[in-house]
Structure formats: structure tokens, C-alpha cells
JSON list of C-alpha atoms in Angstrom, two decimals:
[
{"chain": "N", "resi": 1, "resn": "LEU", "atom": "CA", "xyz": [-20.75, 54.05, 26.98]},
{"chain": "N", "resi": 2, "resn": "ILE", "atom": "CA", "xyz": [-22.45, 54.96, 23.69]},
{"chain": "N", "resi": 3, "resn": "PHE", "atom": "CA", "xyz": [-21.53, 53.69, 20.23]},
{"chain": "N", "resi": 4, "resn": "VAL", "atom": "CA", "xyz": [-22.61, 55.59, 17.15]},
{"chain": "N", "resi": 5, "resn": "SER", "atom": "CA", "xyz": [-22.35, 54.31, 13.59]},
{"chain": "N", "resi": 6, "resn": "CYS", "atom": "CA", "xyz": [-22.40, 56.42, 10.46]},
{"chain": "N", "resi": 7, "resn": "LYS", "atom": "CA", "xyz": [-23.54, 53.51, 8.31]},
{"chain": "N", "resi": 8, "resn": "SER", "atom": "CA", "xyz": [-27.33, 53.65, 8.27]},
{"chain": "N", "resi": 9, "resn": "THR", "atom": "CA", "xyz": [-27.80, 50.74, 5.87]},
{"chain": "N", "resi": 10, "resn": "PRO", "atom": "CA", "xyz": [-26.68, 47.30, 6.91]},
{"chain": "N", "resi": 11, "resn": "GLU", "atom": "CA", "xyz": [-24.52, 45.35, 4.48]},
{"chain": "N", "resi": 12, "resn": "LEU", "atom": "CA", "xyz": [-26.23, 42.81, 2.33]},
{"chain": "N", "resi": 13, "resn": "THR", "atom": "CA", "xyz": [-25.67, 39.26, 3.60]},
{"chain": "N", "resi": 14, "resn": "GLU", "atom": "CA", "xyz": [-25.42, 36.09, 1.52]},
{"chain": "N", "resi": 15, "resn": "ASP", "atom": "CA", "xyz": [-28.49, 34.68, 3.32]},
{"chain": "N", "resi": 16, "resn": "GLU", "atom": "CA", "xyz": [-30.42, 37.84, 2.44]},
{"chain": "N", "resi": 17, "resn": "VAL", "atom": "CA", "xyz": [-29.45, 37.45, -1.24]},
{"chain": "N", "resi": 18, "resn": "TYR", "atom": "CA", "xyz": [-30.80, 33.88, -1.33]},
{"chain": "N", "resi": 19, "resn": "THR", "atom": "CA", "xyz": [-33.94, 34.92, 0.57]},
{"chain": "N", "resi": 20, "resn": "ILE", "atom": "CA", "xyz": [-34.69, 37.67, -1.96]},
{"chain": "N", "resi": 21, "resn": "ILE", "atom": "CA", "xyz": [-34.02, 35.40, -4.97]},
{"chain": "N", "resi": 22, "resn": "ASN", "atom": "CA", "xyz": [-36.23, 32.65, -3.50]},
{"chain": "N", "resi": 23, "resn": "GLU", "atom": "CA", "xyz": [-39.04, 35.11, -2.72]},
{"chain": "N", "resi": 24, "resn": "ILE", "atom": "CA", "xyz": [-38.93, 36.24, -6.36]},
{"chain": "N", "resi": 25, "resn": "ILE", "atom": "CA", "xyz": [-38.94, 32.60, -7.56]},
{"chain": "N", "resi": 26, "resn": "VAL", "atom": "CA", "xyz": [-42.01, 31.88, -5.43]},
{"chain": "N", "resi": 27, "resn": "ASP", "atom": "CA", "xyz": [-43.87, 35.12, -6.23]},
{"chain": "N", "resi": 28, "resn": "ASP", "atom": "CA", "xyz": [-43.24, 34.74, -9.99]},
{"chain": "N", "resi": 29, "resn": "SER", "atom": "CA", "xyz": [-43.50, 30.89, -10.08]},
{"chain": "N", "resi": 30, "resn": "LEU", "atom": "CA", "xyz": [-40.11, 30.61, -11.79]},
{"chain": "N", "resi": 31, "resn": "GLU", "atom": "CA", "xyz": [-38.84, 27.20, -12.85]},
{"chain": "N", "resi": 32, "resn": "ILE", "atom": "CA", "xyz": [-35.08, 27.00, -12.34]},
{"chain": "N", "resi": 33, "resn": "ASP", "atom": "CA", "xyz": [-34.52, 23.25, -12.25]},
{"chain": "N", "resi": 34, "resn": "LYS", "atom": "CA", "xyz": [-30.84, 23.02, -13.26]},
{"chain": "N", "resi": 35, "resn": "VAL", "atom": "CA", "xyz": [-28.71, 26.11, -12.72]},
{"chain": "N", "resi": 36, "resn": "CYS", "atom": "CA", "xyz": [-25.11, 26.96, -13.61]},
{"chain": "N", "resi": 37, "resn": "TRP", "atom": "CA", "xyz": [-22.82, 27.21, -10.54]},
{"chain": "N", "resi": 38, "resn": "LYS", "atom": "CA", "xyz": [-21.61, 30.72, -11.36]},
{"chain": "N", "resi": 39, "resn": "PHE", "atom": "CA", "xyz": [-23.74, 33.81, -10.92]},
{"chain": "N", "resi": 40, "resn": "GLN", "atom": "CA", "xyz": [-23.72, 35.99, -14.04]},
{"chain": "N", "resi": 41, "resn": "GLU", "atom": "CA", "xyz": [-23.16, 39.75, -13.89]},
{"chain": "N", "resi": 42, "resn": "ILE", "atom": "CA", "xyz": [-25.87, 42.15, -15.05]},
{"chain": "N", "resi": 43, "resn": "ASN", "atom": "CA", "xyz": [-25.01, 44.98, -17.39]},
{"chain": "N", "resi": 44, "resn": "LEU", "atom": "CA", "xyz": [-26.66, 47.94, -15.68]},
{"chain": "N", "resi": 45, "resn": "THR", "atom": "CA", "xyz": [-27.65, 50.19, -18.58]},
{"chain": "N", "resi": 46, "resn": "SER", "atom": "CA", "xyz": [-28.26, 53.92, -18.18]},
{"chain": "N", "resi": 47, "resn": "GLU", "atom": "CA", "xyz": [-32.00, 53.24, -18.50]},
{"chain": "N", "resi": 48, "resn": "LEU", "atom": "CA", "xyz": [-31.88, 50.75, -15.61]},
{"chain": "N", "resi": 49, "resn": "LYS", "atom": "CA", "xyz": [-29.74, 53.10, -13.52]},
{"chain": "N", "resi": 50, "resn": "LYS", "atom": "CA", "xyz": [-32.61, 55.62, -13.63]},
{"chain": "N", "resi": 51, "resn": "GLU", "atom": "CA", "xyz": [-34.64, 53.19, -11.49]},
{"chain": "N", "resi": 52, "resn": "PHE", "atom": "CA", "xyz": [-32.23, 53.67, -8.57]},
{"chain": "N", "resi": 53, "resn": "THR", "atom": "CA", "xyz": [-31.14, 56.57, -6.35]},
{"chain": "N", "resi": 54, "resn": "LYS", "atom": "CA", "xyz": [-27.51, 57.71, -5.99]},
{"chain": "N", "resi": 55, "resn": "GLN", "atom": "CA", "xyz": [-27.44, 55.94, -2.62]},
{"chain": "N", "resi": 56, "resn": "ASP", "atom": "CA", "xyz": [-28.73, 52.75, -4.31]},
{"chain": "N", "resi": 57, "resn": "LEU", "atom": "CA", "xyz": [-26.04, 52.93, -7.00]},
{"chain": "N", "resi": 58, "resn": "LYS", "atom": "CA", "xyz": [-23.31, 53.29, -4.38]},
{"chain": "N", "resi": 59, "resn": "PHE", "atom": "CA", "xyz": [-24.76, 50.31, -2.48]},
{"chain": "N", "resi": 60, "resn": "ILE", "atom": "CA", "xyz": [-24.94, 48.30, -5.73]},
{"chain": "N", "resi": 61, "resn": "GLY", "atom": "CA", "xyz": [-21.26, 49.05, -6.41]},
{"chain": "N", "resi": 62, "resn": "GLU", "atom": "CA", "xyz": [-20.38, 47.78, -2.94]},
{"chain": "N", "resi": 63, "resn": "GLN", "atom": "CA", "xyz": [-22.43, 44.60, -3.56]},
{"chain": "N", "resi": 64, "resn": "LYS", "atom": "CA", "xyz": [-20.60, 43.92, -6.81]},
{"chain": "N", "resi": 65, "resn": "LYS", "atom": "CA", "xyz": [-17.21, 44.17, -5.08]},
{"chain": "N", "resi": 66, "resn": "LEU", "atom": "CA", "xyz": [-18.25, 42.15, -2.03]},
{"chain": "N", "resi": 67, "resn": "TYR", "atom": "CA", "xyz": [-19.89, 39.31, -3.97]},
{"chain": "N", "resi": 68, "resn": "LYS", "atom": "CA", "xyz": [-17.93, 39.27, -7.23]},
{"chain": "N", "resi": 69, "resn": "ASN", "atom": "CA", "xyz": [-16.82, 35.65, -6.65]},
{"chain": "N", "resi": 70, "resn": "MET", "atom": "CA", "xyz": [-20.02, 34.31, -5.08]},
{"chain": "N", "resi": 71, "resn": "THR", "atom": "CA", "xyz": [-21.23, 31.02, -6.54]},
{"chain": "N", "resi": 72, "resn": "VAL", "atom": "CA", "xyz": [-24.61, 29.31, -6.43]},
{"chain": "N", "resi": 73, "resn": "GLN", "atom": "CA", "xyz": [-24.60, 26.99, -3.43]},
{"chain": "N", "resi": 74, "resn": "PRO", "atom": "CA", "xyz": [-26.45, 23.64, -3.23]},
{"chain": "N", "resi": 75, "resn": "ASN", "atom": "CA", "xyz": [-29.80, 23.62, -1.39]},
{"chain": "N", "resi": 76, "resn": "LYS", "atom": "CA", "xyz": [-30.10, 27.40, -1.50]},
{"chain": "N", "resi": 77, "resn": "LEU", "atom": "CA", "xyz": [-32.17, 28.14, -4.64]},
{"chain": "N", "resi": 78, "resn": "LYS", "atom": "CA", "xyz": [-35.74, 26.98, -5.01]},
{"chain": "N", "resi": 79, "resn": "SER", "atom": "CA", "xyz": [-37.47, 26.01, -8.24]},
{"chain": "N", "resi": 80, "resn": "PHE", "atom": "CA", "xyz": [-41.16, 25.58, -8.99]},
{"chain": "N", "resi": 81, "resn": "ASN", "atom": "CA", "xyz": [-41.87, 22.07, -10.30]},
{"chain": "N", "resi": 82, "resn": "ARG", "atom": "CA", "xyz": [-44.97, 22.48, -12.47]},
{"chain": "N", "resi": 83, "resn": "ARG", "atom": "CA", "xyz": [-45.67, 18.74, -12.71]},
{"chain": "N", "resi": 84, "resn": "LYS", "atom": "CA", "xyz": [-45.52, 18.17, -8.95]},
{"chain": "N", "resi": 85, "resn": "LYS", "atom": "CA", "xyz": [-46.89, 21.66, -8.18]},
{"chain": "N", "resi": 86, "resn": "LEU", "atom": "CA", "xyz": [-44.34, 22.24, -5.42]},
{"chain": "N", "resi": 87, "resn": "TYR", "atom": "CA", "xyz": [-41.01, 23.92, -4.75]},
{"chain": "N", "resi": 88, "resn": "GLU", "atom": "CA", "xyz": [-37.79, 21.92, -4.73]},
{"chain": "N", "resi": 89, "resn": "TYR", "atom": "CA", "xyz": [-34.13, 22.91, -4.57]},
{"chain": "N", "resi": 90, "resn": "SER", "atom": "CA", "xyz": [-32.46, 23.56, -7.91]},
{"chain": "N", "resi": 91, "resn": "THR", "atom": "CA", "xyz": [-29.72, 21.22, -9.10]},
{"chain": "N", "resi": 92, "resn": "ILE", "atom": "CA", "xyz": [-26.34, 22.95, -9.43]},
{"chain": "N", "resi": 93, "resn": "ASP", "atom": "CA", "xyz": [-24.39, 22.17, -12.62]},
{"chain": "N", "resi": 94, "resn": "SER", "atom": "CA", "xyz": [-20.61, 22.57, -12.32]},
{"chain": "N", "resi": 95, "resn": "ILE", "atom": "CA", "xyz": [-19.90, 22.16, -16.06]},
{"chain": "N", "resi": 96, "resn": "CYS", "atom": "CA", "xyz": [-22.64, 24.40, -17.51]},
{"chain": "N", "resi": 97, "resn": "ASN", "atom": "CA", "xyz": [-22.60, 23.17, -21.10]},
{"chain": "N", "resi": 98, "resn": "ASP", "atom": "CA", "xyz": [-24.80, 20.07, -21.24]},
{"chain": "N", "resi": 99, "resn": "GLY", "atom": "CA", "xyz": [-28.58, 19.73, -21.43]},
{"chain": "N", "resi": 100, "resn": "PHE", "atom": "CA", "xyz": [-31.21, 22.29, -20.52]},
{"chain": "N", "resi": 101, "resn": "LEU", "atom": "CA", "xyz": [-29.60, 24.81, -18.19]},
{"chain": "N", "resi": 102, "resn": "THR", "atom": "CA", "xyz": [-30.45, 28.10, -16.50]},
{"chain": "N", "resi": 103, "resn": "HIS", "atom": "CA", "xyz": [-28.00, 30.93, -15.86]},
{"chain": "N", "resi": 104, "resn": "ILE", "atom": "CA", "xyz": [-29.01, 33.36, -13.14]},
{"chain": "N", "resi": 105, "resn": "SER", "atom": "CA", "xyz": [-27.45, 36.72, -12.38]},
{"chain": "N", "resi": 106, "resn": "PHE", "atom": "CA", "xyz": [-26.40, 38.01, -9.04]},
{"chain": "N", "resi": 107, "resn": "PRO", "atom": "CA", "xyz": [-29.34, 40.32, -8.21]},
{"chain": "N", "resi": 108, "resn": "ILE", "atom": "CA", "xyz": [-29.01, 44.08, -8.15]},
{"chain": "N", "resi": 109, "resn": "ILE", "atom": "CA", "xyz": [-30.71, 45.14, -4.92]},
{"chain": "N", "resi": 110, "resn": "SER", "atom": "CA", "xyz": [-31.66, 48.63, -3.74]},
{"chain": "N", "resi": 111, "resn": "VAL", "atom": "CA", "xyz": [-30.58, 49.92, -0.34]},
{"chain": "N", "resi": 112, "resn": "ASP", "atom": "CA", "xyz": [-34.11, 49.61, 1.07]},
{"chain": "N", "resi": 113, "resn": "ARG", "atom": "CA", "xyz": [-34.45, 46.09, -0.42]},
{"chain": "N", "resi": 114, "resn": "GLN", "atom": "CA", "xyz": [-37.61, 47.15, -2.29]},
{"chain": "N", "resi": 115, "resn": "LYS", "atom": "CA", "xyz": [-36.26, 46.95, -5.87]},
{"chain": "N", "resi": 116, "resn": "VAL", "atom": "CA", "xyz": [-34.35, 44.11, -7.51]},
{"chain": "N", "resi": 117, "resn": "ILE", "atom": "CA", "xyz": [-33.09, 43.48, -11.02]},
{"chain": "N", "resi": 118, "resn": "ILE", "atom": "CA", "xyz": [-32.36, 39.90, -11.92]},
{"chain": "N", "resi": 119, "resn": "GLU", "atom": "CA", "xyz": [-31.55, 38.24, -15.23]},
{"chain": "N", "resi": 120, "resn": "ILE", "atom": "CA", "xyz": [-32.41, 34.63, -15.99]},
{"chain": "N", "resi": 121, "resn": "GLN", "atom": "CA", "xyz": [-31.28, 32.91, -19.20]},
{"chain": "N", "resi": 122, "resn": "SER", "atom": "CA", "xyz": [-32.20, 29.39, -20.33]},
{"chain": "N", "resi": 123, "resn": "PHE", "atom": "CA", "xyz": [-30.31, 27.33, -22.90]},
{"chain": "N", "resi": 124, "resn": "CYS", "atom": "CA", "xyz": [-30.80, 23.77, -24.08]},
{"chain": "N", "resi": 125, "resn": "ASN", "atom": "CA", "xyz": [-27.14, 23.49, -25.23]},
{"chain": "N", "resi": 126, "resn": "CYS", "atom": "CA", "xyz": [-28.45, 22.08, -28.50]},
{"chain": "N", "resi": 127, "resn": "GLN", "atom": "CA", "xyz": [-29.38, 23.51, -31.87]},
{"chain": "N", "resi": 128, "resn": "LEU", "atom": "CA", "xyz": [-32.51, 25.26, -30.61]},
{"chain": "N", "resi": 129, "resn": "GLY", "atom": "CA", "xyz": [-30.91, 28.31, -28.98]},
{"chain": "N", "resi": 130, "resn": "GLY", "atom": "CA", "xyz": [-32.21, 29.91, -25.80]},
{"chain": "N", "resi": 131, "resn": "SER", "atom": "CA", "xyz": [-34.20, 32.64, -24.14]},
{"chain": "N", "resi": 132, "resn": "GLY", "atom": "CA", "xyz": [-33.86, 35.04, -21.28]},
{"chain": "N", "resi": 133, "resn": "SER", "atom": "CA", "xyz": [-35.21, 38.03, -19.49]},
{"chain": "N", "resi": 134, "resn": "LYS", "atom": "CA", "xyz": [-33.93, 40.86, -17.38]},
{"chain": "N", "resi": 135, "resn": "LYS", "atom": "CA", "xyz": [-36.65, 41.85, -14.91]},
{"chain": "N", "resi": 136, "resn": "LEU", "atom": "CA", "xyz": [-37.11, 44.70, -12.48]},
{"chain": "N", "resi": 137, "resn": "TYR", "atom": "CA", "xyz": [-39.14, 43.68, -9.45]},
{"chain": "N", "resi": 138, "resn": "GLU", "atom": "CA", "xyz": [-40.63, 45.94, -6.79]},
{"chain": "N", "resi": 139, "resn": "LYS", "atom": "CA", "xyz": [-41.90, 44.74, -3.45]},
{"chain": "N", "resi": 140, "resn": "LYS", "atom": "CA", "xyz": [-45.58, 45.64, -3.13]},
{"chain": "N", "resi": 141, "resn": "ASN", "atom": "CA", "xyz": [-47.78, 44.46, -0.28]},
{"chain": "N", "resi": 142, "resn": "GLY", "atom": "CA", "xyz": [-45.13, 41.92, 0.77]},
{"chain": "N", "resi": 143, "resn": "ARG", "atom": "CA", "xyz": [-44.80, 40.34, -2.70]},
{"chain": "N", "resi": 144, "resn": "TRP", "atom": "CA", "xyz": [-42.31, 40.82, -5.54]},
{"chain": "N", "resi": 145, "resn": "VAL", "atom": "CA", "xyz": [-44.07, 42.20, -8.62]},
{"chain": "N", "resi": 146, "resn": "CYS", "atom": "CA", "xyz": [-42.41, 42.41, -12.04]},
{"chain": "N", "resi": 147, "resn": "VAL", "atom": "CA", "xyz": [-42.66, 46.03, -13.23]},
{"chain": "N", "resi": 148, "resn": "MET", "atom": "CA", "xyz": [-40.29, 45.79, -16.21]},
{"chain": "N", "resi": 149, "resn": "ASN", "atom": "CA", "xyz": [-39.31, 42.84, -18.38]},
{"chain": "N", "resi": 150, "resn": "GLU", "atom": "CA", "xyz": [-36.71, 42.85, -21.17]},
{"chain": "N", "resi": 151, "resn": "PHE", "atom": "CA", "xyz": [-37.28, 39.48, -22.87]},
{"chain": "N", "resi": 152, "resn": "TRP", "atom": "CA", "xyz": [-35.29, 37.88, -25.68]},
{"chain": "N", "resi": 153, "resn": "ILE", "atom": "CA", "xyz": [-35.28, 34.67, -27.72]},
{"chain": "N", "resi": 154, "resn": "SER", "atom": "CA", "xyz": [-32.36, 33.39, -29.78]},
{"chain": "N", "resi": 155, "resn": "LEU", "atom": "CA", "xyz": [-32.49, 30.69, -32.42]},
{"chain": "N", "resi": 156, "resn": "ASN", "atom": "CA", "xyz": [-29.36, 28.73, -33.25]},
{"chain": "N", "resi": 157, "resn": "GLN", "atom": "CA", "xyz": [-28.91, 28.94, -37.01]},
{"chain": "N", "resi": 158, "resn": "LYS", "atom": "CA", "xyz": [-26.22, 26.19, -37.20]},
{"chain": "N", "resi": 159, "resn": "LYS", "atom": "CA", "xyz": [-27.04, 23.08, -39.22]}
]
């Protein structure tokens, strides 16, 4: 008895998503201490779409449908603590409007799992504003390397 499957690329699993995000956090020493419970969605511009193949874009569309309601789970995301110089689990905030807070997007991942786009935004929920970046990472020699970074800073002008 022989079984043949037409699907050459395995579906992305939730564990794989967290593994990829945590590898990026470690490789880029990202500090994501307190994170909002809901993953944000990335606007995939035409410029960013050029970084992916047609097969990747189809796979990305499937990811978006499959994980559209996925939330950030406790004890799944790591954060680099600069004072302690170690990795700890991020705290999950269920309200998302008090104190210094990070919003993280659900990552856009290529079929071969060698390219990832992720957006991370930080806000103090005060009069200072916030900052963020949308980064394209490529896996090179077993490590995630940032190859493109769209960075922004916003100042709150309210008095």
C-alpha cells in the first residue's frame, strides 16, 4: 500500500511560529518584556511582496487564514533582559493600554522557512509616543539576519 501526497510543503504549526519568533528574538537580542495578547497583522506592501515567490505568497495567504485569530500565549515568547543579561518569558498584557507595551505581528514566513517579516511596535501609553520597525530576516548559517528594516518614531503632540 502506497500513499502519495500532492502537498510538498508541510503546514506551518503554532509551535513552529513560536520557535521562529524566539530564534529571531535571540539572534537580534530583542527586548519584548510586556507584550499585547493579540498578534497584529502586517500590511504586505507590493515592495515586500517582491521578496517572496508566488508559492510563498500562496503559503502566506494560507497562514493568514489559518492563524487569523491566534493570540500570544503565556510562556511562549522570550525576551532579552539587558540588566540580567538573560532570556525570560515575556509578560502577556490582556488590556494593552497601560504602561510600556510591545505589539508584535504574526510573522510572514516563506514556504522554505528561510525568510520572515515581522513588525514590532513599542508604546509607553503616555505623552511620549512610540516607535516600531518592520524587519525582513533571512536565515544565514543557522541564524536570523535582518536584511531590511523599516523603522519609525512617533511623538505624541498632545499637551
